[in-house]
Each structure stands twice: as C-alpha cells, then as structure tokens.
GROMACS .gro file of C-alpha atoms in nm:
model
  152
    1MET     CA    1   0.503   1.948   2.429
    2GLU     CA    2   0.411   1.991   2.064
    3LYS     CA    3   0.042   2.001   1.974
    4LYS     CA    4  -0.097   1.713   1.769
    5ASP     CA    5  -0.307   1.792   1.462
    6ILE     CA    6  -0.615   1.575   1.429
    7PHE     CA    7  -0.800   1.575   1.096
    8LEU     CA    8  -1.161   1.480   1.039
    9TYR     CA    9  -1.205   1.434   0.666
   10SER     CA   10  -1.520   1.595   0.530
   11ASN     CA   11  -1.650   1.264   0.394
   12ASP     CA   12  -1.604   1.107   0.740
   13ILE     CA   13  -1.873   1.333   0.886
   14SER     CA   14  -2.144   1.145   0.698
   15ILE     CA   15  -2.008   0.818   0.840
   16LEU     CA   16  -2.008   0.949   1.198
   17THR     CA   17  -2.360   1.089   1.163
   18GLY     CA   18  -2.498   0.768   1.011
   19HIS     CA   19  -2.567   0.916   0.665
   20ASN     CA   20  -2.309   0.684   0.508
   21THR     CA   21  -2.338   0.327   0.631
   22TYR     CA   22  -2.083   0.183   0.386
   23PHE     CA   23  -1.803   0.235   0.639
   24ASN     CA   24  -1.786   0.189   1.015
   25LYS     CA   25  -1.740   0.466   1.269
   26GLU     CA   26  -1.457   0.284   1.447
   27SER     CA   27  -1.234   0.299   1.140
   28VAL     CA   28  -1.289   0.676   1.118
   29ILE     CA   29  -1.198   0.730   1.483
   30SER     CA   30  -0.891   0.506   1.452
   31ARG     CA   31  -0.768   0.690   1.144
   32MET     CA   32  -0.823   1.028   1.307
   33LEU     CA   33  -0.621   0.936   1.614
   34ASN     CA   34  -0.336   0.767   1.425
   35ASP     CA   35  -0.298   0.983   1.114
   36GLU     CA   36  -0.039   1.256   1.146
   37SER     CA   37  -0.053   1.405   0.798
   38ILE     CA   38  -0.296   1.520   0.535
   39ASN     CA   39  -0.091   1.376   0.250
   40ASN     CA   40  -0.308   1.069   0.206
   41LEU     CA   41  -0.613   1.293   0.168
   42LYS     CA   42  -0.504   1.420  -0.168
   43ASP     CA   43  -0.607   1.213  -0.462
   44LYS     CA   44  -0.522   1.528  -0.655
   45ASP     CA   45  -0.293   1.319  -0.871
   46LYS     CA   46  -0.622   1.225  -1.038
   47ASP     CA   47  -0.671   1.449  -1.336
   48ASN     CA   48  -1.027   1.582  -1.356
   49SER     CA   49  -0.950   1.820  -1.642
   50GLU     CA   50  -1.167   1.629  -1.891
   51GLU     CA   51  -1.469   1.646  -1.660
   52LEU     CA   52  -1.405   2.013  -1.585
   53GLN     CA   53  -1.377   2.092  -1.957
   54LYS     CA   54  -1.711   1.918  -2.016
   55TYR     CA   55  -1.852   2.127  -1.730
   56THR     CA   56  -1.731   2.446  -1.901
   57SER     CA   57  -1.877   2.332  -2.235
   58SER     CA   58  -2.210   2.252  -2.071
   59THR     CA   59  -2.244   2.558  -1.845
   60GLY     CA   60  -2.028   2.823  -2.010
   61TYR     CA   61  -1.851   2.881  -1.676
   62SER     CA   62  -1.474   2.892  -1.656
   63TYR     CA   63  -1.298   2.767  -1.344
   64LYS     CA   64  -0.977   2.782  -1.145
   65LEU     CA   65  -0.830   2.456  -1.011
   66ILE     CA   66  -0.785   2.414  -0.637
   67LYS     CA   67  -0.485   2.192  -0.569
   68ASP     CA   68  -0.449   2.205  -0.190
   69PRO     CA   69  -0.683   2.054   0.067
   70ILE     CA   70  -0.922   2.296   0.235
   71LYS     CA   71  -0.952   2.297   0.611
   72MET     CA   72  -1.118   2.469   0.903
   73LYS     CA   73  -0.999   2.456   1.263
   74LEU     CA   74  -1.280   2.347   1.493
   75LEU     CA   75  -1.105   2.331   1.826
   76GLU     CA   76  -0.766   2.387   1.985
   77THR     CA   77  -0.654   2.276   2.329
   78ASP     CA   78  -0.318   2.264   2.505
   79THR     CA   79  -0.246   1.927   2.342
   80PHE     CA   80  -0.413   1.922   1.999
   81ARG     CA   81  -0.569   2.112   1.710
   82PHE     CA   82  -0.881   1.956   1.559
   83TYR     CA   83  -0.962   2.029   1.192
   84ILE     CA   84  -1.223   1.939   0.933
   85ILE     CA   85  -1.043   1.886   0.606
   86GLY     CA   86  -1.135   1.792   0.250
   87THR     CA   87  -1.069   1.849  -0.117
   88ILE     CA   88  -1.263   2.057  -0.364
   89ASP     CA   89  -1.172   2.051  -0.732
   90ALA     CA   90  -1.224   2.404  -0.860
   91LYS     CA   91  -1.377   2.747  -0.809
   92VAL     CA   92  -1.607   2.890  -1.073
   93CYS     CA   93  -1.445   3.215  -1.190
   94HIS     CA   94  -1.605   3.545  -1.085
   95THR     CA   95  -1.845   3.372  -0.844
   96ASN     CA   96  -1.851   3.223  -0.496
   97ARG     CA   97  -1.943   2.880  -0.637
   98TYR     CA   98  -1.722   2.572  -0.622
   99ILE     CA   99  -1.703   2.243  -0.812
  100LYS     CA  100  -1.661   1.890  -0.674
  101VAL     CA  101  -1.604   1.595  -0.910
  102LYS     CA  102  -1.720   1.248  -0.802
  103THR     CA  103  -1.625   0.946  -1.013
  104ARG     CA  104  -1.871   0.654  -1.015
  105MET     CA  105  -1.764   0.311  -1.129
  106THR     CA  106  -2.054   0.246  -1.365
  107HIS     CA  107  -2.377   0.446  -1.360
  108LEU     CA  108  -2.455   0.802  -1.257
  109PHE     CA  109  -2.704   0.848  -0.973
  110LYS     CA  110  -2.834   1.179  -1.116
  111GLU     CA  111  -2.945   1.277  -0.767
  112LEU     CA  112  -2.770   1.397  -0.457
  113ARG     CA  113  -2.692   1.118  -0.213
  114ASP     CA  114  -2.748   1.191   0.159
  115TYR     CA  115  -2.385   1.130   0.247
  116GLU     CA  116  -2.270   1.364  -0.030
  117LYS     CA  117  -2.504   1.637   0.090
  118VAL     CA  118  -2.333   1.627   0.430
  119GLU     CA  119  -1.992   1.641   0.264
  120LEU     CA  120  -2.086   1.928   0.029
  121TYR     CA  121  -2.248   2.129   0.310
  122THR     CA  122  -1.920   2.090   0.499
  123TYR     CA  123  -1.733   2.233   0.202
  124MET     CA  124  -1.980   2.521   0.183
  125LYS     CA  125  -1.914   2.599   0.550
  126ILE     CA  126  -1.537   2.584   0.507
  127MET     CA  127  -1.541   2.793   0.187
  128ASN     CA  128  -1.815   3.030   0.309
  129CYS     CA  129  -2.028   2.979   0.000
  130LYS     CA  130  -2.390   2.892  -0.072
  131SER     CA  131  -2.357   2.672  -0.381
  132ILE     CA  132  -2.149   2.383  -0.517
  133ASP     CA  133  -2.181   2.209  -0.851
  134LEU     CA  134  -2.133   1.835  -0.812
  135ILE     CA  135  -2.007   1.675  -1.132
  136GLU     CA  136  -2.087   1.306  -1.143
  137THR     CA  137  -1.876   1.114  -1.389
  138ASN     CA  138  -1.814   0.748  -1.463
  139LEU     CA  139  -1.547   0.540  -1.632
  140ASN     CA  140  -1.732   0.577  -1.964
  141GLY     CA  141  -1.676   0.955  -1.955
  142ASP     CA  142  -2.042   1.047  -1.898
  143ILE     CA  143  -2.112   1.349  -1.679
  144TYR     CA  144  -2.413   1.485  -1.494
  145ILE     CA  145  -2.412   1.815  -1.306
  146ILE     CA  146  -2.608   1.861  -0.984
  147THR     CA  147  -2.623   2.211  -0.839
  148VAL     CA  148  -2.640   2.198  -0.461
  149ASP     CA  149  -2.759   2.516  -0.290
  150TYR     CA  150  -2.728   2.560   0.085
  151GLU     CA  151  -3.064   2.541   0.260
  152ASP     CA  152  -3.094   2.716   0.598
   0.00000   0.00000   0.00000
C-alpha cells in the first residue's frame, strides 16, 4: 500500500492553536485529510517583485527568490507521511534571513499579528533561521517592513 502524504499548511497552525479565529478548525482538518497535492498551496503566480525591489531600496539587501514550497516532515508511519508546508518569498543574500510578503487589502497593520508570528516561527523552524523580514503591502503599493527575530 502506498503511503499518503498529509500536509499541514504553516498558516493552518495558527488556526488549530486558536491564534487565528477567522477560520474554523474543522475546515483545516477536512482539507488536510482530503488534499493530495501541494499545488494549491502555491500562489507563486503572484508577482512580488515590486515589493521585493522596494525592500532592497529600503534596506540595501539583495535577495534570491524562492519558488518552491518549503516543507518539513513531522511524522511517518506505515500508512502516511505528515508534513508542515508553506511558502516563503525570498532569501536575503549572504545571510540566513528570509523574506515573507503579505498583501493587505487596504491598510497596513505595522505590527506583527499573533497568527503571523506562529506562521513565521514555523518558517524559521523549517528553514533553520533566526530572523524573517515580513513585508506588509497593500493594493496602493505601500510597504512596511517588520523584522521578526526568533525568541527562545
């Protein structure tokens, strides 16, 4: 019998832990048990190059795009493999720092949301890093950069 891959998306963790109450836990569990691919994870068709260029202009850091989802195997049994999976936008060149772009509909929060902290800490664990720059952007093209450092 072939093993089934089960994917827990990084942003689902905050839903399951109660940090993100905008979605219900049942929908996360249902998706995990019924989804057989990671293809719907990728909104990498979205072009964040403008935001990343603004990041470079603001910080002076160059970056390398990350196209593929990142994942970490949590558990494997005789019947399934269980992964945490997510997307990160870029790696800052010559560092162990990564960049995540979040698009807001209207205004920028200019502070780290609890549910995003859970998601970004998950990325830090997967990528074995201690820092991620969160780029908030909106439909007006504004950006705000929040540096998130891992706290033990």
